[in-house]
Structure formats: C-alpha cells, structure tokens
Coordinates of C-alpha atoms and ligand atoms in Angstrom, one line a residue:
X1479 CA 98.2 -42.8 -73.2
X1480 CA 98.6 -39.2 -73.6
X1481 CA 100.0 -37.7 -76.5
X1482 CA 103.4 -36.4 -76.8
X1483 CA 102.7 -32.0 -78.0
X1484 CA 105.6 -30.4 -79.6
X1485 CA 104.3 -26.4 -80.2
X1486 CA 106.5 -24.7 -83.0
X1487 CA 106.4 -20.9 -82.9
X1488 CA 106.5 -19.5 -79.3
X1489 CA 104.7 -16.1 -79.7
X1490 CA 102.0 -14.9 -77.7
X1491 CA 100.2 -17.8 -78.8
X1492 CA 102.5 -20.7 -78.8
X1493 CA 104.2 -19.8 -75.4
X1494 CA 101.0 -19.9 -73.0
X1495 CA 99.6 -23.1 -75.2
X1496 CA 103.2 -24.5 -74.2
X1497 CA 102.8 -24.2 -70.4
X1498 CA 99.2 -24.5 -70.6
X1499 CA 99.9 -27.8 -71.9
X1500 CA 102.3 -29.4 -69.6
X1501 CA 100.8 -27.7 -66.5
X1502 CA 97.5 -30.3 -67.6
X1503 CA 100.4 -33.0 -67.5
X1504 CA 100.7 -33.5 -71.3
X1505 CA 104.8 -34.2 -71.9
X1506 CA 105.5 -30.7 -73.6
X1507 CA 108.3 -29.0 -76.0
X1508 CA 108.0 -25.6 -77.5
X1509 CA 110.5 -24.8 -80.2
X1510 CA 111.3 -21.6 -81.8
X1511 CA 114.4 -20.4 -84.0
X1512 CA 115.2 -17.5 -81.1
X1513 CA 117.9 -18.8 -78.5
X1514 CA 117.2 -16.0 -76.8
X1515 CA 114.0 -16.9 -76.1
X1516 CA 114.7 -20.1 -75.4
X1517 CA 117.2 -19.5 -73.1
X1518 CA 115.3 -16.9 -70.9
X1519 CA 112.4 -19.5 -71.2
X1520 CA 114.8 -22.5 -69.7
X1521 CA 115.9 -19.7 -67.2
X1522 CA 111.9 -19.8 -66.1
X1523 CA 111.5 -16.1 -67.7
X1524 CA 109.1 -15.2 -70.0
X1525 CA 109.5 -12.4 -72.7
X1526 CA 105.6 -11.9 -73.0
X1527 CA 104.0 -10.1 -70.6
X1528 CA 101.0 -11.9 -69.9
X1529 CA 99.3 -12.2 -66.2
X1530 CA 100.0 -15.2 -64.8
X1531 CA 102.3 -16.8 -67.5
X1532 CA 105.5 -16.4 -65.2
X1533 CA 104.2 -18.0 -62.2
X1534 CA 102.7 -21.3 -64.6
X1535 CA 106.2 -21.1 -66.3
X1536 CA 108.2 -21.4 -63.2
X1537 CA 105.7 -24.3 -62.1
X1538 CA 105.9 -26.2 -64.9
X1539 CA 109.6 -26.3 -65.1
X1540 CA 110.2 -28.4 -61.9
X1541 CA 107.5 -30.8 -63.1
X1542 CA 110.1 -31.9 -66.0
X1543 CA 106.6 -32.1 -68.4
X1544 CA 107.7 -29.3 -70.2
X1545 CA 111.1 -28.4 -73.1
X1546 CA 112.3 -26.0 -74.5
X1547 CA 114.6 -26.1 -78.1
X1548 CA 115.7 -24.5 -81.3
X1549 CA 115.6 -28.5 -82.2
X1550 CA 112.6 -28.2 -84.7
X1551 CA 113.6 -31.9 -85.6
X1552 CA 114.1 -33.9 -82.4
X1553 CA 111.0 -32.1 -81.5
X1554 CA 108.6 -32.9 -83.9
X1555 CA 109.6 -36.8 -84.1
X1556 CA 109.5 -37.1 -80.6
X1557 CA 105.9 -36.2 -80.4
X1558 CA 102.5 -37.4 -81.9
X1559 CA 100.5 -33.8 -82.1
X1560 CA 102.6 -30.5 -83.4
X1561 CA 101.0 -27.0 -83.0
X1562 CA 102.0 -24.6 -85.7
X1563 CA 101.7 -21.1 -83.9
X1564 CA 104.3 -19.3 -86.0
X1565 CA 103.8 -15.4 -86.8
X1566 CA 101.7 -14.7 -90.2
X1567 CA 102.1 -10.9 -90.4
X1568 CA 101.7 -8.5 -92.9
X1569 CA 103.9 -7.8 -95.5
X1570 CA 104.4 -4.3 -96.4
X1571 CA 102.2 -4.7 -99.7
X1572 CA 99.3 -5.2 -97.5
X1573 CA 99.6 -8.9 -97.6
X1574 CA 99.4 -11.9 -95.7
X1575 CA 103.0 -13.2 -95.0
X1576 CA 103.1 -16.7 -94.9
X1577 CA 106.3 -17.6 -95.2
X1578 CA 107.2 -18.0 -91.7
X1579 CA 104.7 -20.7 -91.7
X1580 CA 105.6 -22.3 -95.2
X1581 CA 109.1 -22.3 -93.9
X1582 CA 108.0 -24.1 -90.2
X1583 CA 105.9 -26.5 -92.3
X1584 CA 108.7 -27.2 -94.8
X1585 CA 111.0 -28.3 -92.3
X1586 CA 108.6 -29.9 -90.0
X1587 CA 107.9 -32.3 -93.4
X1588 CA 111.5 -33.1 -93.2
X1589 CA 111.2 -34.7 -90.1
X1590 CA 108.1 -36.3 -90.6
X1591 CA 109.2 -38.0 -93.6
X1592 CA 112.1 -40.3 -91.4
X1593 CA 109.3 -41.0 -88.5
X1594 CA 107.3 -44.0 -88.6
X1595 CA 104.2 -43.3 -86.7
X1596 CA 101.3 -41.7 -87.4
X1597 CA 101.7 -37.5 -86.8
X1598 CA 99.0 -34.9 -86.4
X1599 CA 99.6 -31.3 -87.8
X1600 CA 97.5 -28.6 -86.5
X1601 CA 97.6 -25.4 -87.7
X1602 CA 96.4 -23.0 -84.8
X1603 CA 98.1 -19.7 -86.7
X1604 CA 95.2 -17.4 -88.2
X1605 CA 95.8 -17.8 -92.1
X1606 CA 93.7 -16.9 -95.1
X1607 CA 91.0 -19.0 -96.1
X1608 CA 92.4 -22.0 -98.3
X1609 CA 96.0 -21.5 -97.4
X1610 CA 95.7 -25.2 -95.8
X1611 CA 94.6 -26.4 -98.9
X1612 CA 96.6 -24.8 -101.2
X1613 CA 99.7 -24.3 -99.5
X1614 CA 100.3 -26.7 -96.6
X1615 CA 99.0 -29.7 -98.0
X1616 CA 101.1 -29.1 -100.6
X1617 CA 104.5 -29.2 -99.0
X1618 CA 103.4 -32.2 -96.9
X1619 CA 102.6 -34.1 -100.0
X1620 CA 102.5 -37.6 -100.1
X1621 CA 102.8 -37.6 -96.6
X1622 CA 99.3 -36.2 -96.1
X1623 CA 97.9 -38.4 -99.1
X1624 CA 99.1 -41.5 -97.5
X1625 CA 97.8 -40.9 -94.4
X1626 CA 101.1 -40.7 -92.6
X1627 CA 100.3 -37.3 -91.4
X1628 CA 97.1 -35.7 -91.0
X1629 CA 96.9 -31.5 -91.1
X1630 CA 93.9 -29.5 -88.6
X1631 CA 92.9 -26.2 -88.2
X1632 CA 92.3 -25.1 -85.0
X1633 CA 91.9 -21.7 -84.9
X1634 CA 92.9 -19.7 -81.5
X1635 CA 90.2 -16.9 -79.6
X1636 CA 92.5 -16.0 -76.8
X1637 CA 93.3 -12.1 -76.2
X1638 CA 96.7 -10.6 -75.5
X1639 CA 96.9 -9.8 -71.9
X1640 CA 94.7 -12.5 -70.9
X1641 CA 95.9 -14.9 -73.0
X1642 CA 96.3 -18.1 -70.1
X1643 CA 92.8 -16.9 -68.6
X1644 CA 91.1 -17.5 -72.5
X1645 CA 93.3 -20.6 -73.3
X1646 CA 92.2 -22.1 -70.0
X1647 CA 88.5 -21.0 -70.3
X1648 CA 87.9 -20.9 -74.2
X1649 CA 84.0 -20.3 -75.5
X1650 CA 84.3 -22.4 -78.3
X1651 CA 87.3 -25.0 -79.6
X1652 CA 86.7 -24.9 -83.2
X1653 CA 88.0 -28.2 -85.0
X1654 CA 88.7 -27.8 -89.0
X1655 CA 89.3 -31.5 -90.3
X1656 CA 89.1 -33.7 -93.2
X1657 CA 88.7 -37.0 -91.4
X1658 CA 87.8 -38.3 -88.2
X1659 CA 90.7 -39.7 -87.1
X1660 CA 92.4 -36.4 -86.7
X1661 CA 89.0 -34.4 -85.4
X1662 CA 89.1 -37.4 -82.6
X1663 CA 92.8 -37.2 -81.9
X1664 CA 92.3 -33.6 -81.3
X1665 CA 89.0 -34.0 -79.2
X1666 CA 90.8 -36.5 -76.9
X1667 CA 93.4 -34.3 -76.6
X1668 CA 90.9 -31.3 -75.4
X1669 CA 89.3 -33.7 -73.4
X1670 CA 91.9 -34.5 -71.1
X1671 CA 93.3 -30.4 -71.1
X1672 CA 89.7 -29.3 -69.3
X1673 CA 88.0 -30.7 -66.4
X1674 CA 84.9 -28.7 -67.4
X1675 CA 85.2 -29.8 -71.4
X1676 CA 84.3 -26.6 -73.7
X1677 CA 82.0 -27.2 -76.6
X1678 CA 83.9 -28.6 -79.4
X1679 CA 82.9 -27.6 -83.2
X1680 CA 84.0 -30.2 -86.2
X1681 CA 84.1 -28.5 -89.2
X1682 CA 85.9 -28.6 -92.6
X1683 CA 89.7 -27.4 -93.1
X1684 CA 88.3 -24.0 -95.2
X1685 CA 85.3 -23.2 -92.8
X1686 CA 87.5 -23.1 -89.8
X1687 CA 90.0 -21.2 -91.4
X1688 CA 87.0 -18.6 -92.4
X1689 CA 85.9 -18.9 -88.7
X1690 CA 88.9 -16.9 -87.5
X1691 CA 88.4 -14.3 -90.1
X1692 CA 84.8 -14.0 -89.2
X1693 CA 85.0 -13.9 -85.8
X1694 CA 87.9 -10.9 -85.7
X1695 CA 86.0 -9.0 -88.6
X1696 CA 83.3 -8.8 -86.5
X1697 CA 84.2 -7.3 -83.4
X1698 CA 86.1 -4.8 -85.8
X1699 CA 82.6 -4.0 -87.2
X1700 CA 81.3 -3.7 -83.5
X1701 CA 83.9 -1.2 -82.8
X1702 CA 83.4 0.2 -86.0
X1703 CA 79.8 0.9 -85.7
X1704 CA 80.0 2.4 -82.2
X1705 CA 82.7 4.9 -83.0
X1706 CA 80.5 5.6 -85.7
X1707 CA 78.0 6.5 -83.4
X1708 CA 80.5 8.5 -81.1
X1709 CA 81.0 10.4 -84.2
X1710 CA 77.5 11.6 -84.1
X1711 CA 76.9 11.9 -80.8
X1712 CA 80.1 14.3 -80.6
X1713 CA 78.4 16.1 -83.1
X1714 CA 75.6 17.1 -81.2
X1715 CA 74.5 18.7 -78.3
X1716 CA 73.6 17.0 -74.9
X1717 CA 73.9 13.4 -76.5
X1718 CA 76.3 10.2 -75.1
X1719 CA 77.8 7.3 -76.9
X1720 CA 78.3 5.9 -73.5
X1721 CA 74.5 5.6 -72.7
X1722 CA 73.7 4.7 -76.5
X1723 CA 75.4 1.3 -76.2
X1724 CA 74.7 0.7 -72.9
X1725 CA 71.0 0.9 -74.3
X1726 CA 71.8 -0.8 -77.2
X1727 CA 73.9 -3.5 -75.8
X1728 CA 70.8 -4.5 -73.0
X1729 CA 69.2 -5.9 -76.2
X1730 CA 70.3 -9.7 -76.1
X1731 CA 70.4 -9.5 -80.2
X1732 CA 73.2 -7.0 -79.9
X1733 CA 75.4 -7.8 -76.6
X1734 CA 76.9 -4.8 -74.6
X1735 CA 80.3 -6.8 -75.4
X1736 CA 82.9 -5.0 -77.9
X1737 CA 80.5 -1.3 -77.6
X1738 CA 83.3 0.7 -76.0
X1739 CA 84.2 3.9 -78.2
X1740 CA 87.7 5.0 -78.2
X1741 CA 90.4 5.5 -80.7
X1742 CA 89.6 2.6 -82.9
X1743 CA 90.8 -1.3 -82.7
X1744 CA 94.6 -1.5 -82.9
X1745 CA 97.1 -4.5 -81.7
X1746 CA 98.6 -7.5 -84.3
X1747 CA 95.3 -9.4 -85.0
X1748 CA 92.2 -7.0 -86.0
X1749 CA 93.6 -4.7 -87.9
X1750 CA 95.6 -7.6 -90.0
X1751 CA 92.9 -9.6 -90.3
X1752 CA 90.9 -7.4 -91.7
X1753 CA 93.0 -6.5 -94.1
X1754 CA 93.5 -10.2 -95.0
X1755 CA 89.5 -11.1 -95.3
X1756 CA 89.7 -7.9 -97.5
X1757 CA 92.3 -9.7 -99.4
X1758 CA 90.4 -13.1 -99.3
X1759 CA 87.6 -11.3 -100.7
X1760 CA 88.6 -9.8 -103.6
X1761 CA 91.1 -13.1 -104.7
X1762 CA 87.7 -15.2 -104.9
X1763 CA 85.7 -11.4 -106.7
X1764 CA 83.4 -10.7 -103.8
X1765 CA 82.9 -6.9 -103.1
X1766 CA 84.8 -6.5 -99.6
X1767 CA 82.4 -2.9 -99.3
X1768 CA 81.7 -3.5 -95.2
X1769 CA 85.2 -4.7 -94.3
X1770 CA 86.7 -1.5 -96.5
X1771 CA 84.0 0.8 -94.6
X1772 CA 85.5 -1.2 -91.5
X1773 CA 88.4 -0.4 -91.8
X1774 CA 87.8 3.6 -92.8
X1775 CA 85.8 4.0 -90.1
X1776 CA 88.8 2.5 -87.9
X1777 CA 91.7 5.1 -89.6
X1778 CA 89.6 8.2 -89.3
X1779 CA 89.3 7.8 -85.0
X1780 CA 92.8 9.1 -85.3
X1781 CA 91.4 12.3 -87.3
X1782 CA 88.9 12.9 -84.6
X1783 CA 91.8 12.7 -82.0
X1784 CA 93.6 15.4 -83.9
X1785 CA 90.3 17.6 -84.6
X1786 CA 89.8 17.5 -80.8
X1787 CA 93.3 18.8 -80.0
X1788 CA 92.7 21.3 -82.9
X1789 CA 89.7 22.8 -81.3
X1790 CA 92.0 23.4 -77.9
X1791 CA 94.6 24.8 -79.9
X1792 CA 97.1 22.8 -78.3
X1793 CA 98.8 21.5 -81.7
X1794 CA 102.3 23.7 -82.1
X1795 CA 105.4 24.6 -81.4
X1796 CA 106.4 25.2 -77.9
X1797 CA 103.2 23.6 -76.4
X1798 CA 103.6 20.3 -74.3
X1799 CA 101.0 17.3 -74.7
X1800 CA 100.8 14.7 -72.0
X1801 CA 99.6 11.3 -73.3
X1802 CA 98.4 8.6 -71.0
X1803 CA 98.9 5.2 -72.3
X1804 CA 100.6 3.7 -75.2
X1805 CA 99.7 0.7 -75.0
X1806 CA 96.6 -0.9 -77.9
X1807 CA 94.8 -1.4 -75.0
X1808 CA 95.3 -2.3 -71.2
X1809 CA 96.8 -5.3 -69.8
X1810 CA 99.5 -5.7 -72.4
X1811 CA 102.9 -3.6 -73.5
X1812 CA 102.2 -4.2 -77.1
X1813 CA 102.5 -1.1 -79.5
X1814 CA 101.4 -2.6 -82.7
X1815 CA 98.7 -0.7 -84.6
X1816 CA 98.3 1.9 -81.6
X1817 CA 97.3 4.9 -82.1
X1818 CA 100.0 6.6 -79.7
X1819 CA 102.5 5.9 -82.2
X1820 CA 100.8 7.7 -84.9
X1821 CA 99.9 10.6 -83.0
X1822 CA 103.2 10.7 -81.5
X1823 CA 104.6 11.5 -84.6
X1824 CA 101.7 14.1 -86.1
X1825 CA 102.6 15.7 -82.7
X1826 CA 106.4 15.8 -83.5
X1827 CA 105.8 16.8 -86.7
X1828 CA 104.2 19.8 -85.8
X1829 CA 106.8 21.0 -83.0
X1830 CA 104.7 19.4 -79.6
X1831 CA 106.8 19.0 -77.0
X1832 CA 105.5 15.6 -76.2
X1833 CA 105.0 13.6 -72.5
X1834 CA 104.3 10.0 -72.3
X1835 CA 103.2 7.7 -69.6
X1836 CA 102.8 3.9 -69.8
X1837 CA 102.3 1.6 -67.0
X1838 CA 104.3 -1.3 -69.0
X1839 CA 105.2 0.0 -72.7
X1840 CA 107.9 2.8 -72.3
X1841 CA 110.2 0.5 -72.8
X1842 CA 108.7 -0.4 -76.1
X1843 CA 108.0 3.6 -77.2
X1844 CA 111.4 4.5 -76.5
X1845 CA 112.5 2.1 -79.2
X1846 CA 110.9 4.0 -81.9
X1847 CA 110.7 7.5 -81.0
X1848 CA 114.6 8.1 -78.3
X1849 CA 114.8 11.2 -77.2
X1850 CA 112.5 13.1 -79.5
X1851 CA 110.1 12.5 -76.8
X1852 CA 110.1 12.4 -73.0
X1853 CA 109.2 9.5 -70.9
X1854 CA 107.7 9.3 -67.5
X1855 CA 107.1 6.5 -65.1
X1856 CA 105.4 8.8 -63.0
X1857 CA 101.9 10.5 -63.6
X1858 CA 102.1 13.5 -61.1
X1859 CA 105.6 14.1 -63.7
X1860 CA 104.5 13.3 -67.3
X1861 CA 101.5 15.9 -66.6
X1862 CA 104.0 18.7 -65.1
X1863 CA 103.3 21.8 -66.9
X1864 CA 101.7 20.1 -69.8
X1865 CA 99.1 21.8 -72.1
X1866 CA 97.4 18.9 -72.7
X1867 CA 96.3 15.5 -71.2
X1868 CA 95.2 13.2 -74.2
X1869 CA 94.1 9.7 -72.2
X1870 CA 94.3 6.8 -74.7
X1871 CA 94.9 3.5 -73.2
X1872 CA 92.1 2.5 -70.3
X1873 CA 95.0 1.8 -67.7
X1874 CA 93.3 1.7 -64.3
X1875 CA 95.5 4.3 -63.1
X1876 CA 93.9 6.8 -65.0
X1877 CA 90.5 5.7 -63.8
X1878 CA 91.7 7.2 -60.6
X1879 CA 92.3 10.7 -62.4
X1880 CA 91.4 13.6 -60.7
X1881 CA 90.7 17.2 -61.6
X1882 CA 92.4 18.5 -58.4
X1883 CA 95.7 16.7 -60.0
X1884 CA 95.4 18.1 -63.4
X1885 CA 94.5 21.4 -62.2
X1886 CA 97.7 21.6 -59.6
X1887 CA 100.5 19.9 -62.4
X1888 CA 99.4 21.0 -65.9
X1889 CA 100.0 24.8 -67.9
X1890 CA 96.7 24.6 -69.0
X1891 CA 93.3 22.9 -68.4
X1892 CA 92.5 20.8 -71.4
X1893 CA 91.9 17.1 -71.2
X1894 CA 90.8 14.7 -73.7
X1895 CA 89.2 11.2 -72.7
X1896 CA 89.6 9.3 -76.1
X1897 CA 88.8 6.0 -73.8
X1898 CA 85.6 7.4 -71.6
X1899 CA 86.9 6.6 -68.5
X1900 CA 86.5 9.5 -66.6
X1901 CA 82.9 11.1 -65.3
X1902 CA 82.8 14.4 -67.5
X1903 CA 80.9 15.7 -64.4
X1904 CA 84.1 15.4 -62.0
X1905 CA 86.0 17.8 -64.6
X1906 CA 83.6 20.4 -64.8
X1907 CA 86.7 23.3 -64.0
X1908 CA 88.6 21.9 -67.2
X1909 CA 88.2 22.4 -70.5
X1910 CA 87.1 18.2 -70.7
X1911 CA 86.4 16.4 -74.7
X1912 CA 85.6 13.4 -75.0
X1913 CA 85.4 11.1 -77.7
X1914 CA 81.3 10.3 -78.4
X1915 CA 80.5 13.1 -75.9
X1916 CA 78.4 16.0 -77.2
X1917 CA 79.4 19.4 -76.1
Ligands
UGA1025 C1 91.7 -10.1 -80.7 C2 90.4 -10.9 -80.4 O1 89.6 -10.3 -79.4 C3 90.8 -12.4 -80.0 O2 89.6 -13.1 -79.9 C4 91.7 -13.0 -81.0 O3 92.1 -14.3 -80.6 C5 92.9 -12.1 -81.2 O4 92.5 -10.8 -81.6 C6 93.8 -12.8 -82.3 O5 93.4 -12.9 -83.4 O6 94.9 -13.3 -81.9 P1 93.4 -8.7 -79.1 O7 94.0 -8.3 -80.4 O8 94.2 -9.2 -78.0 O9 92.4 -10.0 -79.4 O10 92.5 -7.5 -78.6 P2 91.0 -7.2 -78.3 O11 90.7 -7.3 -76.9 O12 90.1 -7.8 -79.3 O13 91.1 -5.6 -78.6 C7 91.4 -5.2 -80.0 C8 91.3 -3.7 -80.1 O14 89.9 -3.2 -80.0 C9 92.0 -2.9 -79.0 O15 92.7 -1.8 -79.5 C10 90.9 -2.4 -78.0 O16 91.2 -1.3 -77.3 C11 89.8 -2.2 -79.1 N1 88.4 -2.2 -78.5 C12 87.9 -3.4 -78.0 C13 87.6 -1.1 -78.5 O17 88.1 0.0 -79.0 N2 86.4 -1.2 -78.0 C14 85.9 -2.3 -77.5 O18 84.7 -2.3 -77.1 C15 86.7 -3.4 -77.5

C-alpha cells in the first residue's frame, strides 16, 4: 500500500513536493497556516512562480489525490509520512530562526500523541546541524523514544525557478536516520515517486543535516573564488574571467558548474546558510576563517558594482540609471538578498534618477521602493534617455541586447555587464565595463 503524505509548510519547497507527490499517485495534503494560500491553491492557482508548477497543479486537482488545508491536525493523523518544509529564516541577530519549525513540530506532536499507528516525521527544512537532536526530538518526547514516531532528515537540493524540474530529477536523495525502519519507509517511498530511482544515501540524523550546509557553502565558495578572480582580471589589462573558468572548469577536478562571475550569490538559501554554518561553527569553537572570507568576498561584488559606475561618473543628482533585472537570478521573481535592492537605494541616496526593468519582479520591487523609482515593463522605455544601463539579472532578454538600441534610447553610452552576457566586442561604440573584464 502506498503511504498516505501530509507536507506541512507550503513554501517554495513544500508546494512543488505537494503536487509532485500526488501527480506520482501518492494520496496528498499540503497544509499551511495561510488561507490565502490555500484558497488560491484549491482555486488551482499557485503563488510561486515556478515553470511548470501551474500546469501539474491544475492536473493534479481533478485526480482527487491531492488537499489542501489550514487543518494541521486532520492532516497529520490521516497520513503515515509528514514532510516538515516550514521556513527557517534568519532572525535579525544573524540567527537561525527556528521557531516556525519548533512551533509546526509542537503541534504536529499534538496530534500524533491521539493516533495509534506508527508515524514518520521527516524534516526536509535546511536546519543547523543538531537542531534534530536537540530540539525536535525533544518536543516529540516519548513519542520518539517509544518508537511511536520516528524523525528523518532529508535534506532538499532543488533550485528556485526550477524547482519541479530538480524535485523530479534529483542527483542525490540524502537519507539522515537513526534506524532502519524509517530509512526503509522513506526509500519505499522514493522508490515508487521515480521510475528511474536516484541514488539514495543513508546516513545519520547530524551528517545529513551537515550535508545541506556543505553542499550550499560550497557553491558559495565557487562563486566566491571566481569573483575573486574577476576581481583580478578587472584589474588588468587584456585579461577575461570568462575564459579563466572556462579553462579552469574543463578540468574534471574543478567542473565548469557554479564559475559564472557576477554580482555575488544572493536569493533565501546561500547567503543564510552561510551565515548559519558560520554560526554552527563557532557554537562547537571551530574557526569559520573560509566561510567569513566567503562571505566578504560575496558583500564587496556590490562595491565593485559601485566603483564601476564611479569610474563613468554616472553616480548623482539629476543623472538616470537604467537597471536590467531585479530578480537574484533568472527564472524566478524573488528579491531576497539581490543586489538590485541594495543598489537601488545607494543610487537613491545619492539623487539617481533610477529606471528598472524585470521580466517577472516589478511587482515585488515596487513593494519596497513606490514611487521613489520608476518601473518599466518595456526595455526600449526603461533605457529612454538613461545615463546608464547597469545589467544584473541574466534574463534572456538582455542576451538579445544590442548596441544599435542603446545607442538610439539612452543620454549617454555607458553600459555595465555585471552578468557577462553580452560580447564586449558587439559594444565597441559604448563606453562597455564589465565585471571580470580587463580594460
Ligand atoms: C540554492 C542551491 O543551488 C540549491 O541546491 C539549494 O537547494 C537551494 O539553494 C536551497 O538551499 O534551497 P537557489 O538559491 O535557488 O538554490 O539558487 P542558485 O541557483 O544556487 O543561485 C544562487 C545565487 O548564486 C544566485 O544569486 C546566482 O545568480 C548566483 N550564481 C550562481 C552566480 O553568481 N554564479 C554562478 O555560477 C552560479
């Protein structure tokens, strides 16, 4: 028989693992505290933009497989395996905030204590190493020590704006357990959700947990290191970041993946999780001297932004800057930890008259910044007698750039390609920068 899945927490996460699951016929409910949400989810709608989500959504809802509730109760004791995908952001001291998943967990326990069968718990929310031990098991008490409920880790790789794509086609399915009888329950689960079955890693509770970490520490430190790189090659003549890790990357012990200079890693999961390992590191007394150097490395792209605009004297009053692309990266409308924001306001600050274009997060911008700033859903317009074109999400719109455009809508001929998209050569009549790009 296949197991009943409740999924509690219906972020960008939860949601796809939600349809993902009942579209592979497992009987599905995903529960968050939002009505909204839930309502515009019963409606077939989805609040996430994520390619491909909508069209499984609206699928899945005629198959009667899948639920929707605020019902955290009816939820959980009507199913045999709960994903926790609840939020864990960061508080404003810097640390991790786990109370949205203590809370989940606290009332999840509730119900669990008046079920009689067996229940599996499986934490899929990227949390501090030992927070499991520590914290969840905890709360769940007896219940865990007497076996009525077991508690997994089972960390998530999946990448916003591609989020069904990875969850359907995952590298790896990392399985933190303490017994077998949960790492099985989870493995027949998997099992039965692939046709081609993904390798399948059993570890303990804390190494899975340190797994996560690892794995998004690292591609910080790739970005890290090649924006380091950029930093020197911008610093002398003739030279190219681009064909450094193209070079670099041919070598299988490096990878070309995760080599792209630009502004520096952004979105909700890098940047926090960094800051969490940094955390992790320094509650057990290890020296967290590469993830700190990580993480510098990371805030002073934004500096090299600015020193770039600097040099075309296009920071004060009464000039316009066009920027292209708010987004953290393509594919998604999510502002956290993007650089736009940031330099949005340095620009402000210093009296720009500032021009933004998004494919997908206007919307978003226009939350924070109103009318201090002027929005534009076309590019020909946002670049209209601007001063400055400052490119920083790789939308493939602005692949398509051409100098003829610039040169025929803008005040003046400076452009800045902080994401390398654009052949330096095509520009050659414009005052082009680049980030990694020797003059
Ligand atoms: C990241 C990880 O890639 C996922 O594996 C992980 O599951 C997820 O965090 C998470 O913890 O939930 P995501 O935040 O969606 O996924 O974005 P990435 O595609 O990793 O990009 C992160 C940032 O790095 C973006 O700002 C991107 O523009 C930047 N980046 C990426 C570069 O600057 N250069 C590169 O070569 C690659």
């Amino acid at each position: 028989m296949r197991p009943k899945i409740s999924v509690v927490g219906l972020g960008f996460v939860g949601l796809p693992l939600t349809v993902a699951s009942a579209s592979r016929g497992f009987d599905t409910v995903g529960v968050d505290a939002d009505a909204k949400k839930i309502n515009s989810l019963c409606s077939g709608k989805s609040y996430i933009a994520e390619p491909g989500l909508d069209i499984l959504l609206k699928d899945v809802l005629t198959s009667g497989r899948i639920h929707f509730t605020t019902d955290h109760d009816r939820a959980v004791k009507n199913s045999d395996i709960t994903f926790l995908t609840v939020g864990t952001p960061l508080k404003a001291s810097g640390e991790v905030d786990l109370s949205y998943m203590l809370d989940a967990t606290r009332v999840i326990a509730q119900s669990l204590r008046e079920k009689k069968r067996f229940h599996l718990l499986v934490v899929k929310s990227t949390l501090p190493p030992l927070t499991t031990r520590d914290y969840i098991l905890p709360i769940l008490g007896d219940l865990a020590r007497d076996g009525a409920v077991d508690v997994a880790v089972n960390p998530e790789f999946l990448r916003e704006g591609s989020a069904v794509h990875d969850l359907l086609d995952p590298h790896l399915i990392v399985i933190g357990a303490k017994n077998r009888r949960s790492s099985s329950l989870l493995k027949r689960y998997y099992r039965r959700f692939y046709e081609q079955v993904p390798e399948m890693l059993v570890t303990s509770i804390e190494t899975a947990e340190l797994i996560k970490y690892a794995n998004n520490a690292f591609l910080a430190t790739k970005i890290s290191f090649i924006n380091s790189i950029a930093a020197l090659c911008q610093g002398m003549p003739e030279s190219d970041v681009e064909t450094v890790a193209y070079a670099i990357g041919k070598d299988p012990r490096i990878g070309p993946m995760f080599l792209k200079a630009g502004p520096g890693f952004g979105g909700s999961c890098l940047p926090k999780d960094l800051v969490g390992l940094i955390g992790f590191s320094q509650k057990i007394g290890e020296e967290p001297g590469l993830f700190r150097a990580v993480q510098a490395v990371n805030d002073a792209q934004f500096l090299r932004i600015v020193e770039m605009m600097r040099q075309q004297k296009v920071v004060k009053g009464g000039n316009a800057v066009t920027i292209l692309g708010l987004a953290f990266k393509s594919g998604t409308d999510d502002i956290r930890n993007a650089v736009s924001v940031r330099l949005v306001w340095y620009l402000i600050k210093y009296g720009v008259s500032v021009r933004v274009h998004d494919p997908l997060a206007l919307e978003r911008f226009r939350m924070i910044f109103g009318d201090r700033i002027s929005y534009f859903s076309s590019l020909p317009n946002a670049l209209e007698g601007s001063d400055c074109c400052v490119i920083l999400t790789e939308w493939d719109a602005y692949k398509k750039l051409r100098q003829e455009l610039l040169l025929a809508t803008m005040r003046s001929d400076n452009v800045i390609d902080v994401r390398r998209i654009l052949d330096p050569k095509k520009f050659s009549e414009m005052n082009f920068k680049a980030i990694g790009l020797g003059s």
